[in-house]
Short mmCIF file of C-alpha atoms in Angstrom, two decimals:
data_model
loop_
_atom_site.label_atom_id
_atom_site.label_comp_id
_atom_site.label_asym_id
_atom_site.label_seq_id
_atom_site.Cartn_x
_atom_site.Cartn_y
_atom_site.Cartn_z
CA UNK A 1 33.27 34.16 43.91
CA UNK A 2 32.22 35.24 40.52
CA UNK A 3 33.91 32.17 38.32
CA UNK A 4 31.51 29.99 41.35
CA UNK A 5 28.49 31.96 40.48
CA UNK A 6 29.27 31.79 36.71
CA UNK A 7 29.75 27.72 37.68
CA UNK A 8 26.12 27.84 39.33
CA UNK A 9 24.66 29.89 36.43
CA UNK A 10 25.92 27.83 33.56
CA UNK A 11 24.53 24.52 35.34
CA UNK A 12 21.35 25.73 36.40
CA UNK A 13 20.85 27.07 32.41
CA UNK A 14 22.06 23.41 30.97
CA UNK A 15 18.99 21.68 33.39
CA UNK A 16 16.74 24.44 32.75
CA UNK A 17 17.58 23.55 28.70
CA UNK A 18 17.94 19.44 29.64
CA UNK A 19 14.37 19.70 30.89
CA UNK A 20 12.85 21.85 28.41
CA UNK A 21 14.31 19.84 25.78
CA UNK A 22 12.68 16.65 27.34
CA UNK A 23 9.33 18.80 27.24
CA UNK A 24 9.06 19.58 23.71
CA UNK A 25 10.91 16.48 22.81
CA UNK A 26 8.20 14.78 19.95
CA UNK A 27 6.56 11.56 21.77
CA UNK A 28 6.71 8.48 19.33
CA UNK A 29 3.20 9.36 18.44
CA UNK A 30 3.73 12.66 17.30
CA UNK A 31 6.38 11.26 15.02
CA UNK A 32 4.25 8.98 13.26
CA UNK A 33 1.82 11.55 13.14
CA UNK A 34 4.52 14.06 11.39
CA UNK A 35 5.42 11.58 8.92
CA UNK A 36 2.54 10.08 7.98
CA UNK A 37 1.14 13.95 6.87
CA UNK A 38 4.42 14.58 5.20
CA UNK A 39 3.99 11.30 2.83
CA UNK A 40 0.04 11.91 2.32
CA UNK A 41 0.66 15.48 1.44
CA UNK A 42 4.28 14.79 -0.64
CA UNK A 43 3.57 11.56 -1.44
CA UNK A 44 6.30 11.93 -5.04
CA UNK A 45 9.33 9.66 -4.88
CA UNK A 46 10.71 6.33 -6.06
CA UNK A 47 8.74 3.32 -3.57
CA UNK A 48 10.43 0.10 -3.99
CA UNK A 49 8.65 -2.73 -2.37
CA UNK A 50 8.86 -6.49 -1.81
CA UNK A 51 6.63 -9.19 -0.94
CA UNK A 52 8.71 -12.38 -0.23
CA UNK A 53 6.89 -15.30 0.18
CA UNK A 54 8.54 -18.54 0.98
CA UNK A 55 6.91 -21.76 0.56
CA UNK A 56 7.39 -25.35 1.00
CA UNK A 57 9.38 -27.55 -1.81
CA UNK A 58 9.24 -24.01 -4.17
CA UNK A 59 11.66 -21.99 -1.69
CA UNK A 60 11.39 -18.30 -1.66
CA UNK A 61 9.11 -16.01 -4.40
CA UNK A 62 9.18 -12.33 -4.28
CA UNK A 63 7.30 -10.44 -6.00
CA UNK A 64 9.02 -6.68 -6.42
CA UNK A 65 6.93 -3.62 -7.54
CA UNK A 66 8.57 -0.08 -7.73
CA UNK A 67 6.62 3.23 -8.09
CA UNK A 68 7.26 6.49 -9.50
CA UNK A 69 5.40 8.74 -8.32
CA UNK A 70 5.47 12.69 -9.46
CA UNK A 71 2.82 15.64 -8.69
CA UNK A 72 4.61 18.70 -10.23
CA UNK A 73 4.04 20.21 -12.95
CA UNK A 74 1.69 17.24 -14.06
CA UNK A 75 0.59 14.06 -12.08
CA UNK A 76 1.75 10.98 -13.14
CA UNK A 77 3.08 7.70 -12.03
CA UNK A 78 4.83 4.42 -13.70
CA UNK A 79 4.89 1.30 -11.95
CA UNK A 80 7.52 -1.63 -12.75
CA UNK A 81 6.63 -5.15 -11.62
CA UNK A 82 8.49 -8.62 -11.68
CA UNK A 83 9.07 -11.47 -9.46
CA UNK A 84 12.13 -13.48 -9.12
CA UNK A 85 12.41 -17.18 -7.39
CA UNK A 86 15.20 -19.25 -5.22
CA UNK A 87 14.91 -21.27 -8.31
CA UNK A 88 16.02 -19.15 -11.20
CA UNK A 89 12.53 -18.73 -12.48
CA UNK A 90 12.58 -15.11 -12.86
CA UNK A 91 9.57 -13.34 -14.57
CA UNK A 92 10.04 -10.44 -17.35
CA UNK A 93 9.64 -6.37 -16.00
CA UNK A 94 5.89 -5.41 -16.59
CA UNK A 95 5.17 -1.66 -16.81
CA UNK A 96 1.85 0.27 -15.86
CA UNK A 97 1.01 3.97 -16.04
CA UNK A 98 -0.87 6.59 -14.32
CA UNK A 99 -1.67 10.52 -15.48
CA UNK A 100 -4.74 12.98 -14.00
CA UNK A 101 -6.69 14.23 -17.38
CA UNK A 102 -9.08 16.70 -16.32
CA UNK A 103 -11.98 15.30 -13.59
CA UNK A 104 -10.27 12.01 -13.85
CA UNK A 105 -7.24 9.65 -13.32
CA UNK A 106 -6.03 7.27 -15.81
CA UNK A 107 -4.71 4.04 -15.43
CA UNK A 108 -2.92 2.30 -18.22
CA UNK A 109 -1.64 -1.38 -17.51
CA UNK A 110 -0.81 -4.62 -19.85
CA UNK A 111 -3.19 -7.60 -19.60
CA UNK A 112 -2.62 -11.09 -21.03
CA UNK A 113 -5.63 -13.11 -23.23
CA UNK A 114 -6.01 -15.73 -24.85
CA UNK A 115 -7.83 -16.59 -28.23
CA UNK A 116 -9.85 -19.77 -29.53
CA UNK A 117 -6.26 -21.57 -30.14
CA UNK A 118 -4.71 -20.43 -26.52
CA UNK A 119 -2.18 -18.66 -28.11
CA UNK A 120 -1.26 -15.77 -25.35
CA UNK A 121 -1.21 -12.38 -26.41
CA UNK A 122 -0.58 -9.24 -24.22
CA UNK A 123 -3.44 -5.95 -24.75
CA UNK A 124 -3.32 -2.76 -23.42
CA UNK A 125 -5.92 -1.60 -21.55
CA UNK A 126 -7.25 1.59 -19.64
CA UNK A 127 -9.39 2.51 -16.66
CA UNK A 128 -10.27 5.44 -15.38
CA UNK A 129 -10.72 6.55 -11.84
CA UNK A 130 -13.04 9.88 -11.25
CA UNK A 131 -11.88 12.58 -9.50
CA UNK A 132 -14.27 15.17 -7.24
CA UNK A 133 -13.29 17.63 -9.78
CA UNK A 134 -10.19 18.86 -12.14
CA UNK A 135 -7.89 20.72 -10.21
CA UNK A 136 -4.18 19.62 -10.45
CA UNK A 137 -3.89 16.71 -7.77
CA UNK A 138 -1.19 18.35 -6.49
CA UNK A 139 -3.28 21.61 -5.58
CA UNK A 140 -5.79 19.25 -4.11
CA UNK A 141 -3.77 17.03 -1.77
CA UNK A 142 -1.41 19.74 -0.37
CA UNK A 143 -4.64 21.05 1.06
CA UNK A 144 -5.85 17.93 2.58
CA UNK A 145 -6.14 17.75 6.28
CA UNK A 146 -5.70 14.25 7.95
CA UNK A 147 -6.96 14.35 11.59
CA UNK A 148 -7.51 11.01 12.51
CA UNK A 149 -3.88 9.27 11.73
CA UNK A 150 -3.95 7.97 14.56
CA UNK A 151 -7.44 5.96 14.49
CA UNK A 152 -7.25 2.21 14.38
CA UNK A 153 -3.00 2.40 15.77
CA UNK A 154 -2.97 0.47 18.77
CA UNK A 155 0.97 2.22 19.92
CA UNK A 156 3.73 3.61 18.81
CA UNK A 157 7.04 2.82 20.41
CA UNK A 158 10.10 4.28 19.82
CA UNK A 159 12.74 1.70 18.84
CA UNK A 160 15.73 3.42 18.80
CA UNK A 161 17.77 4.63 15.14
CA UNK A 162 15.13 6.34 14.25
CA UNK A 163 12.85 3.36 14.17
CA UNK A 164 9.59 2.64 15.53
CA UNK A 165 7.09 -0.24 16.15
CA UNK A 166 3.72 0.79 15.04
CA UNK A 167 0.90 -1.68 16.03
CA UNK A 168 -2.53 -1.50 14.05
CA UNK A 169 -5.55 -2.69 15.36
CA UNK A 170 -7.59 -4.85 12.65
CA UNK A 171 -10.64 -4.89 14.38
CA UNK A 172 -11.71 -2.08 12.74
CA UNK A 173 -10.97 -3.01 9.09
CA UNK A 174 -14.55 -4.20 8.67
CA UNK A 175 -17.69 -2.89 10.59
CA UNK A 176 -21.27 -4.20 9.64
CA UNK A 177 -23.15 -2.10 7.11
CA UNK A 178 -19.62 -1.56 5.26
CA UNK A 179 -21.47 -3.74 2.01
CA UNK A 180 -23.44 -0.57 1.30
CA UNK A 181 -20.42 1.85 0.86
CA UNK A 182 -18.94 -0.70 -1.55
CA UNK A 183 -22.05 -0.84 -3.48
CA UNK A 184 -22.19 2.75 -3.93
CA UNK A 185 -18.70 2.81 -4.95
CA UNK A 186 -18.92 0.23 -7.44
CA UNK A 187 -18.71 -3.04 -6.14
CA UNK A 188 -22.36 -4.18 -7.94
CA UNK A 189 -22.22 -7.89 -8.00
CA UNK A 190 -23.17 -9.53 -4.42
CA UNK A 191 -20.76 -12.60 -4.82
CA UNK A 192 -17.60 -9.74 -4.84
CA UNK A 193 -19.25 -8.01 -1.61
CA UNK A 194 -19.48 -11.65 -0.18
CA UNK A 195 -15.83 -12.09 -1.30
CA UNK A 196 -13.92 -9.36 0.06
CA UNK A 197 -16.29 -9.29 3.38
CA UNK A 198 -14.84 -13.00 3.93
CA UNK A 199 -11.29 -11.85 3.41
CA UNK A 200 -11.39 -9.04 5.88
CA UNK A 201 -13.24 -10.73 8.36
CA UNK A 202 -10.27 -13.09 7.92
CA UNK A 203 -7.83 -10.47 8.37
CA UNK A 204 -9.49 -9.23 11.22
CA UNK A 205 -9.82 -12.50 12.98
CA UNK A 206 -5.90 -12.86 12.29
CA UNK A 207 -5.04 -10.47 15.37
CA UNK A 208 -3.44 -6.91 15.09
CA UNK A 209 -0.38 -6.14 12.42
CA UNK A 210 2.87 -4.75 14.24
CA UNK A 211 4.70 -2.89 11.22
CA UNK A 212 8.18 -1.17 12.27
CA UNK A 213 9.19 1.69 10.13
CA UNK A 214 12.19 4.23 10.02
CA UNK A 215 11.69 7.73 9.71
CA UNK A 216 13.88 10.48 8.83
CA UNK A 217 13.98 12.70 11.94
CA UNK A 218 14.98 15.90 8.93
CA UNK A 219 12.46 15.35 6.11
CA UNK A 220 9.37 13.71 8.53
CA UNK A 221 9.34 10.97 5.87
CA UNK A 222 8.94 7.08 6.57
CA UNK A 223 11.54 5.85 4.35
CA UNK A 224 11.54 1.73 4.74
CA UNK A 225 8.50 -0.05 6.34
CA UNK A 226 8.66 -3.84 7.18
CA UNK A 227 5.63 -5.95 8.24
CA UNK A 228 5.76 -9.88 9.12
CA UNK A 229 1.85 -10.68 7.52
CA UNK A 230 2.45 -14.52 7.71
CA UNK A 231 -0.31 -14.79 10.02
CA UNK A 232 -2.67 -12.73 7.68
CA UNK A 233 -1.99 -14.66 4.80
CA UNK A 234 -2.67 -17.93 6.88
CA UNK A 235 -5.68 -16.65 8.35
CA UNK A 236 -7.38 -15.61 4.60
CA UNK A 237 -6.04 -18.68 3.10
CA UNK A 238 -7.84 -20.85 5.51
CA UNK A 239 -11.20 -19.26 5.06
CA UNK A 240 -11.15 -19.10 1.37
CA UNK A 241 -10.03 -22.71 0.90
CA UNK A 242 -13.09 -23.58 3.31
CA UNK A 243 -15.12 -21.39 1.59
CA UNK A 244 -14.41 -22.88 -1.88
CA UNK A 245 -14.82 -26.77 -0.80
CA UNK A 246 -18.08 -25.67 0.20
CA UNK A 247 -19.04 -24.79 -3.42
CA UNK A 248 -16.81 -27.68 -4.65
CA UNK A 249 -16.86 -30.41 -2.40
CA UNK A 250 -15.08 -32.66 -5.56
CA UNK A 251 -12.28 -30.94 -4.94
CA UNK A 252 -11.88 -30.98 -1.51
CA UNK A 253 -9.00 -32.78 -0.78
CA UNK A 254 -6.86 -30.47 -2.97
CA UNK A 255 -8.49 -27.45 -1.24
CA UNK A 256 -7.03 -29.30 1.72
CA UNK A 257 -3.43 -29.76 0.44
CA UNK A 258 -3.64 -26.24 -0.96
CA UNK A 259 -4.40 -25.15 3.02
CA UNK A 260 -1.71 -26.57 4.32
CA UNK A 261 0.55 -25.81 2.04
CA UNK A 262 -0.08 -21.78 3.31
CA UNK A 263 -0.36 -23.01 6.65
CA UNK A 264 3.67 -23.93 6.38
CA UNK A 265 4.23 -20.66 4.23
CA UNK A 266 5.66 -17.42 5.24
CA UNK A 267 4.31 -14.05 3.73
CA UNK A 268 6.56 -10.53 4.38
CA UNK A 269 6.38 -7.14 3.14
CA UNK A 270 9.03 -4.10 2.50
CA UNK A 271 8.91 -1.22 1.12
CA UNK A 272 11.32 1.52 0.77
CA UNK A 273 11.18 5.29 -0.22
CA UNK A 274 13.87 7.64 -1.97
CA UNK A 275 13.61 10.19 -4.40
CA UNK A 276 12.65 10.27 -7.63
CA UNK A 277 15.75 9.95 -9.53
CA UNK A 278 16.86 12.75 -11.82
CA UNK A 279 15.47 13.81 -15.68
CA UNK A 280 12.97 10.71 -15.00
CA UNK A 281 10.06 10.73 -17.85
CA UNK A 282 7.04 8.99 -16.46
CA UNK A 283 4.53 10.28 -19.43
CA UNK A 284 2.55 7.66 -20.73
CA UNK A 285 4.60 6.49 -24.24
CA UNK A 286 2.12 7.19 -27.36
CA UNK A 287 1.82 3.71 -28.46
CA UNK A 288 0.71 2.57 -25.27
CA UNK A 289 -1.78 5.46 -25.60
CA UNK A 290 -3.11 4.25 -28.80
CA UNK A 291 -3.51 0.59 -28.32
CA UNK A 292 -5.26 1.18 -24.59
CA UNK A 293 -8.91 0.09 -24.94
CA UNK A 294 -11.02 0.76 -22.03
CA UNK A 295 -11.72 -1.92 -19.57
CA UNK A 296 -15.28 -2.92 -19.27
CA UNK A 297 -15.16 -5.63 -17.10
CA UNK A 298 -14.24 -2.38 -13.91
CA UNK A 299 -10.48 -4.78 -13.54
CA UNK A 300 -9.79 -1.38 -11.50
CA UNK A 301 -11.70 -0.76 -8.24
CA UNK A 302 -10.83 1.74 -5.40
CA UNK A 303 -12.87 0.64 -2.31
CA UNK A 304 -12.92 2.33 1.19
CA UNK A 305 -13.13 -0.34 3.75
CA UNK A 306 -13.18 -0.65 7.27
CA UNK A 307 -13.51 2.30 10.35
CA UNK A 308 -12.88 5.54 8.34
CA UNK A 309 -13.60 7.72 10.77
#
């Protein structure tokens, strides 16, 4: 009688934990949610990404970037980028910097010019981005709160692996009246407003982005992300070709080859996160720091676009 009653007991407290584990089991949503807090407010690591783009007669470009990314004790960031081709045409590493000084970030990166004679030449130059005030960054985005993670994601569905499809709905990436904001944050000269308008209205029309990512079920972290954007890159190449054989209607029946050329292209993205690896120095080298002039011509622009609420 009493081994049956232990029997009934042991059962009864395996369902009892069965269910309640189902209960408090996090719904695909709150996952995303989870991870996308824990890589906004620990954003440091090592992102390696890849855009692979293959095209018609050329065969497949990529173009890889990786970024270092550190918080602690000082912010600062390097950036390696390089592109390799099916053909052998491989391009050389090209480094770019980042550090917080004071009220301000600033970005170092290597441009190319030319002279009178078209002799190429590679400058330094430097930009700087301002910040509300000069607290470490660190101090400042541990604190941030981000409530609306989920505005503009259509679903989240669990995959399995610790995968998930996230869909993103691009009907909110531009909203009339967004040409204002842009203004105020820089974007002066009405051609550029025209500009990117064009390309996210492009985007928009191009239908919602599905992006499946993994994410570490112990850290909360999204460590690889993969998005098929063939049809976005389709959908802005069309418009812009269009746009410039308006303005150049000489030229129009290379706009026209240059259209379909994207239209039988293929555009993908990856990117993958790890940590940053060990003794890494990502100060900006003194040499760089010397020869940076500042870039006039505002080369660096962060713009807010689209349904930020």
């Amino acid at each position: 009688m009493f081994t049956k009653t232990l029997k009934k007991a042991a059962l009864a407290t395996a369902a009892v934990c069965t269910i309640g584990g189902a209960a408090f089991a996090a719904t695909p949503q709150q996952t995303y949610v989870d991870a996308v807090n824990t890589m906004s407010t620990h954003p440091e690591g090592t992102y390696t990404t890849q855009v692979k783009m293959v095209m018609p007669f050329v065969g497949d470009v990529t173009g890889h970037q990786q970024a270092f990314i550190q918080l602690e004790p000082e912010a600062k960031a390097r950036f390696d980028m390089w592109a390799t081709s099916s053909q052998g045409r491989d391009s050389e590493k090209v480094s770019g910097y980042m550090e917080q000084d004071g009220a301000r970030f600033v970005v170092y990166y290597p441009q190319t010019e030319r002279n009178k004679n078209k002799s190429a030449k590679t400058v330094w130059k430097k930009a700087s981005i301002p910040l509300k005030d000069s607290r470490p960054l660190v101090e400042v985005i541990r604190q941030e709160q981000h409530k609306g993670v989920l505005n503009g994601v259509k679903s989240v569905t669990a995959l399995g692996g610790d995968r998930y499809n996230v869909v993103y709905d691009m009907s909110r990436i531009y909203k009339n009246g967004d040409e204002k904001e842009w203004e105020k944050q820089g974007l002066t000269k009405a051609e550029d407003r025209e500009l990117l308008k064009t390309v996210l209205l492009a985007l928009k029309d191009s239908g919602d982005v599905s992006a499946q990512l993994t994410i570490d079920p112990r850290s909360h972290r999204i460590t690889h992300v993969s998005v098929p954007l063939t049809a976005q890159m389709r959908s802005v190449a069309s418009v812009i070709a269009d746009k410039a054989a308006d303005y150049a209607p000489d030229k129009k029946a290379e706009l026209a080859m240059a259209k379909q050329f994207a239209m039988n292209s293929t555009v993908s993205f990856d990117c993958d996160w790890s940590l940053l690896p060990q003794g890494i120095d990502l100060s900006v080298p003194e040499s760089v720091k010397k020869q940076a002039v500042e870039d006039k011509d505002g080369n660096i622009l962060v713009l807010q676009v689209g349904d930020q609420k």
